[in-house]
PDB file of C-alpha atoms in Angstrom:
ATOM      1  CA  UNK A   1       0.000   0.000   0.000  1.00  0.00           C
ATOM      2  CA  UNK A   2       1.454   3.380  -1.015  1.00  0.00           C
ATOM      3  CA  UNK A   3       1.349   6.383   1.176  1.00  0.00           C
ATOM      4  CA  UNK A   4       0.924   9.822  -0.276  1.00  0.00           C
ATOM      5  CA  UNK A   5       3.462  12.410   0.592  1.00  0.00           C
ATOM      6  CA  UNK A   6       2.188  15.633   1.954  1.00  0.00           C
ATOM      7  CA  UNK A   7       2.733  18.658  -0.321  1.00  0.00           C
ATOM      8  CA  UNK A   8       6.078  20.421   0.274  1.00  0.00           C
ATOM      9  CA  UNK A   9       6.190  23.300   2.682  1.00  0.00           C
ATOM     10  CA  UNK A  10       5.958  26.744   1.046  1.00  0.00           C
ATOM     11  CA  UNK A  11       9.287  27.748   2.654  1.00  0.00           C
ATOM     12  CA  UNK A  12      11.023  24.691   1.083  1.00  0.00           C
ATOM     13  CA  UNK A  13       9.624  25.532  -2.375  1.00  0.00           C
ATOM     14  CA  UNK A  14      10.753  29.123  -2.011  1.00  0.00           C
ATOM     15  CA  UNK A  15      14.268  28.053  -0.915  1.00  0.00           C
ATOM     16  CA  UNK A  16      14.504  25.627  -3.862  1.00  0.00           C
ATOM     17  CA  UNK A  17      13.489  28.331  -6.370  1.00  0.00           C
ATOM     18  CA  UNK A  18      15.983  30.753  -4.828  1.00  0.00           C
ATOM     19  CA  UNK A  19      18.784  28.139  -5.188  1.00  0.00           C
ATOM     20  CA  UNK A  20      17.899  27.551  -8.847  1.00  0.00           C
ATOM     21  CA  UNK A  21      17.907  31.306  -9.523  1.00  0.00           C
ATOM     22  CA  UNK A  22      21.308  31.735  -7.864  1.00  0.00           C
ATOM     23  CA  UNK A  23      22.699  28.833  -9.895  1.00  0.00           C
ATOM     24  CA  UNK A  24      21.646  30.552 -13.132  1.00  0.00           C
ATOM     25  CA  UNK A  25      18.966  28.033 -14.105  1.00  0.00           C
ATOM     26  CA  UNK A  26      16.393  29.572 -16.452  1.00  0.00           C
ATOM     27  CA  UNK A  27      12.889  28.470 -17.330  1.00  0.00           C
ATOM     28  CA  UNK A  28      12.540  26.677 -20.692  1.00  0.00           C
ATOM     29  CA  UNK A  29      10.821  28.952 -23.193  1.00  0.00           C
ATOM     30  CA  UNK A  30      10.318  26.396 -25.976  1.00  0.00           C
ATOM     31  CA  UNK A  31       9.677  22.678 -25.645  1.00  0.00           C
ATOM     32  CA  UNK A  32      11.094  21.893 -29.092  1.00  0.00           C
ATOM     33  CA  UNK A  33      14.546  20.431 -29.594  1.00  0.00           C
ATOM     34  CA  UNK A  34      17.151  22.485 -31.419  1.00  0.00           C
ATOM     35  CA  UNK A  35      18.359  20.448 -34.382  1.00  0.00           C
ATOM     36  CA  UNK A  36      21.450  22.598 -34.679  1.00  0.00           C
ATOM     37  CA  UNK A  37      22.395  24.632 -37.661  1.00  0.00           C
ATOM     38  CA  UNK A  38      21.017  23.556 -41.035  1.00  0.00           C
ATOM     39  CA  UNK A  39      23.263  21.521 -43.344  1.00  0.00           C
ATOM     40  CA  UNK A  40      25.064  23.381 -46.070  1.00  0.00           C
ATOM     41  CA  UNK A  41      24.662  22.296 -49.635  1.00  0.00           C
ATOM     42  CA  UNK A  42      28.030  20.860 -50.633  1.00  0.00           C
ATOM     43  CA  UNK A  43      28.284  20.830 -54.447  1.00  0.00           C
ATOM     44  CA  UNK A  44      31.373  18.611 -54.428  1.00  0.00           C
ATOM     45  CA  UNK A  45      29.523  15.966 -52.383  1.00  0.00           C
ATOM     46  CA  UNK A  46      26.697  15.932 -54.930  1.00  0.00           C
ATOM     47  CA  UNK A  47      29.217  15.525 -57.761  1.00  0.00           C
ATOM     48  CA  UNK A  48      30.970  12.649 -55.950  1.00  0.00           C
ATOM     49  CA  UNK A  49      27.632  10.951 -55.288  1.00  0.00           C
ATOM     50  CA  UNK A  50      26.595  11.265 -58.955  1.00  0.00           C
ATOM     51  CA  UNK A  51      29.955   9.877 -60.114  1.00  0.00           C
ATOM     52  CA  UNK A  52      29.672   6.905 -57.751  1.00  0.00           C
ATOM     53  CA  UNK A  53      26.147   6.119 -58.928  1.00  0.00           C
ATOM     54  CA  UNK A  54      27.224   6.362 -62.569  1.00  0.00           C
ATOM     55  CA  UNK A  55      30.234   4.118 -61.938  1.00  0.00           C
ATOM     56  CA  UNK A  56      28.061   1.561 -60.150  1.00  0.00           C
ATOM     57  CA  UNK A  57      25.628   1.407 -63.059  1.00  0.00           C
ATOM     58  CA  UNK A  58      28.193   1.262 -65.841  1.00  0.00           C
ATOM     59  CA  UNK A  59      28.154  -2.059 -67.600  1.00  0.00           C
ATOM     60  CA  UNK A  60      31.816  -2.976 -67.785  1.00  0.00           C
ATOM     61  CA  UNK A  61      32.946  -5.887 -69.871  1.00  0.00           C
ATOM     62  CA  UNK A  62      34.034  -7.920 -66.881  1.00  0.00           C
ATOM     63  CA  UNK A  63      33.889  -7.603 -63.133  1.00  0.00           C
ATOM     64  CA  UNK A  64      35.841 -10.729 -62.317  1.00  0.00           C
ATOM     65  CA  UNK A  65      39.528 -11.450 -62.499  1.00  0.00           C
ATOM     66  CA  UNK A  66      40.942 -13.842 -65.020  1.00  0.00           C
ATOM     67  CA  UNK A  67      44.210 -14.343 -63.188  1.00  0.00           C
ATOM     68  CA  UNK A  68      45.498 -17.326 -61.299  1.00  0.00           C
ATOM     69  CA  UNK A  69      43.121 -18.842 -58.756  1.00  0.00           C
ATOM     70  CA  UNK A  70      43.614 -21.139 -55.817  1.00  0.00           C
ATOM     71  CA  UNK A  71      42.857 -24.742 -56.839  1.00  0.00           C
ATOM     72  CA  UNK A  72      39.937 -26.449 -55.099  1.00  0.00           C
ATOM     73  CA  UNK A  73      39.647 -30.229 -54.730  1.00  0.00           C
ATOM     74  CA  UNK A  74      36.650 -31.862 -56.473  1.00  0.00           C
ATOM     75  CA  UNK A  75      34.961 -32.958 -53.237  1.00  0.00           C
ATOM     76  CA  UNK A  76      35.884 -29.855 -51.221  1.00  0.00           C
ATOM     77  CA  UNK A  77      32.817 -27.900 -50.083  1.00  0.00           C
ATOM     78  CA  UNK A  78      32.815 -24.194 -50.920  1.00  0.00           C
ATOM     79  CA  UNK A  79      31.818 -21.714 -48.240  1.00  0.00           C
ATOM     80  CA  UNK A  80      31.985 -17.914 -48.171  1.00  0.00           C
ATOM     81  CA  UNK A  81      30.049 -15.132 -46.445  1.00  0.00           C
ATOM     82  CA  UNK A  82      30.585 -11.455 -45.841  1.00  0.00           C
ATOM     83  CA  UNK A  83      31.568 -10.824 -42.213  1.00  0.00           C
ATOM     84  CA  UNK A  84      28.398  -8.895 -41.357  1.00  0.00           C
ATOM     85  CA  UNK A  85      25.983 -11.505 -42.713  1.00  0.00           C
ATOM     86  CA  UNK A  86      23.744 -12.723 -39.874  1.00  0.00           C
ATOM     87  CA  UNK A  87      24.642 -16.224 -38.648  1.00  0.00           C
ATOM     88  CA  UNK A  88      21.026 -17.347 -38.959  1.00  0.00           C
ATOM     89  CA  UNK A  89      20.901 -16.380 -42.645  1.00  0.00           C
ATOM     90  CA  UNK A  90      24.164 -18.204 -43.338  1.00  0.00           C
ATOM     91  CA  UNK A  91      22.884 -21.316 -41.554  1.00  0.00           C
ATOM     92  CA  UNK A  92      19.642 -21.243 -43.562  1.00  0.00           C
ATOM     93  CA  UNK A  93      21.621 -20.994 -46.793  1.00  0.00           C
ATOM     94  CA  UNK A  94      23.856 -23.945 -45.856  1.00  0.00           C
ATOM     95  CA  UNK A  95      20.827 -26.082 -44.996  1.00  0.00           C
ATOM     96  CA  UNK A  96      19.144 -25.273 -48.302  1.00  0.00           C
ATOM     97  CA  UNK A  97      16.277 -23.486 -46.553  1.00  0.00           C
ATOM     98  CA  UNK A  98      16.436 -20.406 -48.773  1.00  0.00           C
ATOM     99  CA  UNK A  99      14.672 -21.358 -51.987  1.00  0.00           C
ATOM    100  CA  UNK A 100      16.698 -20.682 -55.107  1.00  0.00           C
ATOM    101  CA  UNK A 101      14.839 -18.837 -57.844  1.00  0.00           C
ATOM    102  CA  UNK A 102      17.003 -19.536 -60.904  1.00  0.00           C
ATOM    103  CA  UNK A 103      19.861 -21.820 -61.873  1.00  0.00           C
ATOM    104  CA  UNK A 104      22.842 -21.814 -64.210  1.00  0.00           C
ATOM    105  CA  UNK A 105      24.678 -24.903 -65.449  1.00  0.00           C
ATOM    106  CA  UNK A 106      28.288 -24.320 -66.517  1.00  0.00           C
ATOM    107  CA  UNK A 107      28.989 -27.937 -67.580  1.00  0.00           C
ATOM    108  CA  UNK A 108      30.779 -28.275 -70.908  1.00  0.00           C
ATOM    109  CA  UNK A 109      31.726 -24.593 -71.210  1.00  0.00           C
ATOM    110  CA  UNK A 110      35.210 -23.227 -71.698  1.00  0.00           C
ATOM    111  CA  UNK A 111      36.592 -21.012 -68.966  1.00  0.00           C
ATOM    112  CA  UNK A 112      35.869 -17.832 -70.962  1.00  0.00           C
ATOM    113  CA  UNK A 113      32.341 -18.991 -71.789  1.00  0.00           C
ATOM    114  CA  UNK A 114      31.697 -19.923 -68.154  1.00  0.00           C
ATOM    115  CA  UNK A 115      32.896 -16.523 -66.976  1.00  0.00           C
ATOM    116  CA  UNK A 116      30.725 -14.684 -69.475  1.00  0.00           C
ATOM    117  CA  UNK A 117      27.662 -16.810 -68.671  1.00  0.00           C
ATOM    118  CA  UNK A 118      28.158 -16.387 -64.927  1.00  0.00           C
ATOM    119  CA  UNK A 119      28.521 -12.615 -65.126  1.00  0.00           C
ATOM    120  CA  UNK A 120      25.434 -12.247 -67.326  1.00  0.00           C
ATOM    121  CA  UNK A 121      23.451 -14.564 -65.053  1.00  0.00           C
ATOM    122  CA  UNK A 122      24.428 -12.630 -61.920  1.00  0.00           C
ATOM    123  CA  UNK A 123      23.553  -9.300 -63.557  1.00  0.00           C
ATOM    124  CA  UNK A 124      20.138 -10.630 -64.595  1.00  0.00           C
ATOM    125  CA  UNK A 125      19.480 -12.183 -61.186  1.00  0.00           C
ATOM    126  CA  UNK A 126      20.389  -8.958 -59.405  1.00  0.00           C
ATOM    127  CA  UNK A 127      18.279  -6.870 -61.794  1.00  0.00           C
ATOM    128  CA  UNK A 128      15.403  -9.298 -61.210  1.00  0.00           C
ATOM    129  CA  UNK A 129      15.788  -8.815 -57.428  1.00  0.00           C
ATOM    130  CA  UNK A 130      16.388 -12.521 -56.875  1.00  0.00           C
ATOM    131  CA  UNK A 131      17.529 -13.487 -53.392  1.00  0.00           C
ATOM    132  CA  UNK A 132      19.107 -16.898 -53.986  1.00  0.00           C
ATOM    133  CA  UNK A 133      20.314 -18.696 -57.122  1.00  0.00           C
ATOM    134  CA  UNK A 134      21.962 -22.038 -57.877  1.00  0.00           C
ATOM    135  CA  UNK A 135      25.113 -22.325 -59.954  1.00  0.00           C
ATOM    136  CA  UNK A 136      26.211 -25.783 -61.104  1.00  0.00           C
ATOM    137  CA  UNK A 137      29.947 -25.693 -61.763  1.00  0.00           C
ATOM    138  CA  UNK A 138      30.693 -29.403 -61.720  1.00  0.00           C
ATOM    139  CA  UNK A 139      33.739 -31.197 -60.330  1.00  0.00           C
ATOM    140  CA  UNK A 140      35.481 -32.330 -63.500  1.00  0.00           C
ATOM    141  CA  UNK A 141      39.196 -31.784 -63.805  1.00  0.00           C
ATOM    142  CA  UNK A 142      40.401 -29.576 -66.594  1.00  0.00           C
ATOM    143  CA  UNK A 143      42.190 -31.141 -69.545  1.00  0.00           C
ATOM    144  CA  UNK A 144      45.339 -29.131 -68.815  1.00  0.00           C
ATOM    145  CA  UNK A 145      45.054 -28.896 -65.018  1.00  0.00           C
ATOM    146  CA  UNK A 146      44.988 -31.377 -62.185  1.00  0.00           C
ATOM    147  CA  UNK A 147      42.099 -29.658 -60.397  1.00  0.00           C
ATOM    148  CA  UNK A 148      38.492 -28.670 -61.265  1.00  0.00           C
ATOM    149  CA  UNK A 149      39.144 -25.469 -63.210  1.00  0.00           C
ATOM    150  CA  UNK A 150      35.610 -24.074 -63.441  1.00  0.00           C
ATOM    151  CA  UNK A 151      34.832 -24.882 -59.796  1.00  0.00           C
ATOM    152  CA  UNK A 152      38.031 -23.146 -58.673  1.00  0.00           C
ATOM    153  CA  UNK A 153      37.331 -20.082 -60.801  1.00  0.00           C
ATOM    154  CA  UNK A 154      33.677 -19.865 -59.710  1.00  0.00           C
ATOM    155  CA  UNK A 155      34.944 -19.892 -56.113  1.00  0.00           C
ATOM    156  CA  UNK A 156      37.164 -16.877 -56.887  1.00  0.00           C
ATOM    157  CA  UNK A 157      34.710 -15.026 -59.131  1.00  0.00           C
ATOM    158  CA  UNK A 158      31.820 -15.141 -56.671  1.00  0.00           C
ATOM    159  CA  UNK A 159      34.012 -13.673 -53.920  1.00  0.00           C
ATOM    160  CA  UNK A 160      34.713 -10.678 -56.196  1.00  0.00           C
ATOM    161  CA  UNK A 161      31.141 -10.043 -57.318  1.00  0.00           C
ATOM    162  CA  UNK A 162      29.698  -7.016 -55.454  1.00  0.00           C
ATOM    163  CA  UNK A 163      26.142  -8.357 -55.163  1.00  0.00           C
ATOM    164  CA  UNK A 164      27.185 -11.696 -53.609  1.00  0.00           C
ATOM    165  CA  UNK A 165      26.561 -11.800 -49.855  1.00  0.00           C
ATOM    166  CA  UNK A 166      27.394 -15.495 -49.416  1.00  0.00           C
ATOM    167  CA  UNK A 167      27.686 -18.824 -51.193  1.00  0.00           C
ATOM    168  CA  UNK A 168      28.094 -22.418 -50.120  1.00  0.00           C
ATOM    169  CA  UNK A 169      28.067 -25.885 -51.631  1.00  0.00           C
ATOM    170  CA  UNK A 170      24.564 -27.157 -52.314  1.00  0.00           C
ATOM    171  CA  UNK A 171      22.749 -30.077 -50.758  1.00  0.00           C
ATOM    172  CA  UNK A 172      23.209 -33.435 -52.528  1.00  0.00           C
ATOM    173  CA  UNK A 173      19.753 -33.125 -54.115  1.00  0.00           C
ATOM    174  CA  UNK A 174      20.852 -29.884 -55.832  1.00  0.00           C
ATOM    175  CA  UNK A 175      24.330 -30.990 -56.925  1.00  0.00           C
ATOM    176  CA  UNK A 176      26.348 -31.325 -53.716  1.00  0.00           C
ATOM    177  CA  UNK A 177      29.933 -30.099 -54.012  1.00  0.00           C
ATOM    178  CA  UNK A 178      29.401 -29.664 -57.757  1.00  0.00           C
ATOM    179  CA  UNK A 179      27.053 -26.698 -57.223  1.00  0.00           C
ATOM    180  CA  UNK A 180      26.660 -23.663 -54.984  1.00  0.00           C
ATOM    181  CA  UNK A 181      23.774 -21.709 -53.521  1.00  0.00           C
ATOM    182  CA  UNK A 182      24.466 -17.995 -53.969  1.00  0.00           C
ATOM    183  CA  UNK A 183      22.808 -15.411 -51.733  1.00  0.00           C
ATOM    184  CA  UNK A 184      22.496 -12.075 -53.506  1.00  0.00           C
ATOM    185  CA  UNK A 185      22.091  -8.528 -52.297  1.00  0.00           C
ATOM    186  CA  UNK A 186      18.979  -6.975 -53.694  1.00  0.00           C
ATOM    187  CA  UNK A 187      19.370  -3.510 -55.175  1.00  0.00           C
ATOM    188  CA  UNK A 188      19.235  -0.820 -52.512  1.00  0.00           C
ATOM    189  CA  UNK A 189      19.741  -3.371 -49.736  1.00  0.00           C
ATOM    190  CA  UNK A 190      22.610  -3.296 -47.261  1.00  0.00           C
ATOM    191  CA  UNK A 191      24.462  -6.422 -46.191  1.00  0.00           C
TER     192      UNK A 191
END
């Protein structure tokens, strides 16, 4: 049970007000927050922003490297995620719980053809606001290399692609270590 306090004595209220006055405390005139001074229009910032947007939209011939890549064994699972990707999302991708919306099969293509197909596919998937896609790279060894060439290059290319948030080897039903689920950033979405 709460007890009500009696109202303060008039002498106490007067002493309190006197102490506030002596301390320089003033009554608030406005109950609105001061947002500070208004932002200046910075023309150079607008120019930089426009240049960045134009550079991001330019359709360059290739966004992936064609240099030497680290060889990957045929049965080695692939796994990559940006550091700020939520653990739950990464786990769902690994378990195949994020439905893939489109697939690309790179079997039988040369390295240059595979690269071109992959880049076009990723551009289309990003433009179509797809969240997850499947890429079948296979596990076959190259005729001139002792490792799966396309699988190794796909591993490198996907790490370089700006819209790729994560990728991992697929479940056996979708190709196992011969395919990857790729989680894409939708346009205008942060990691």
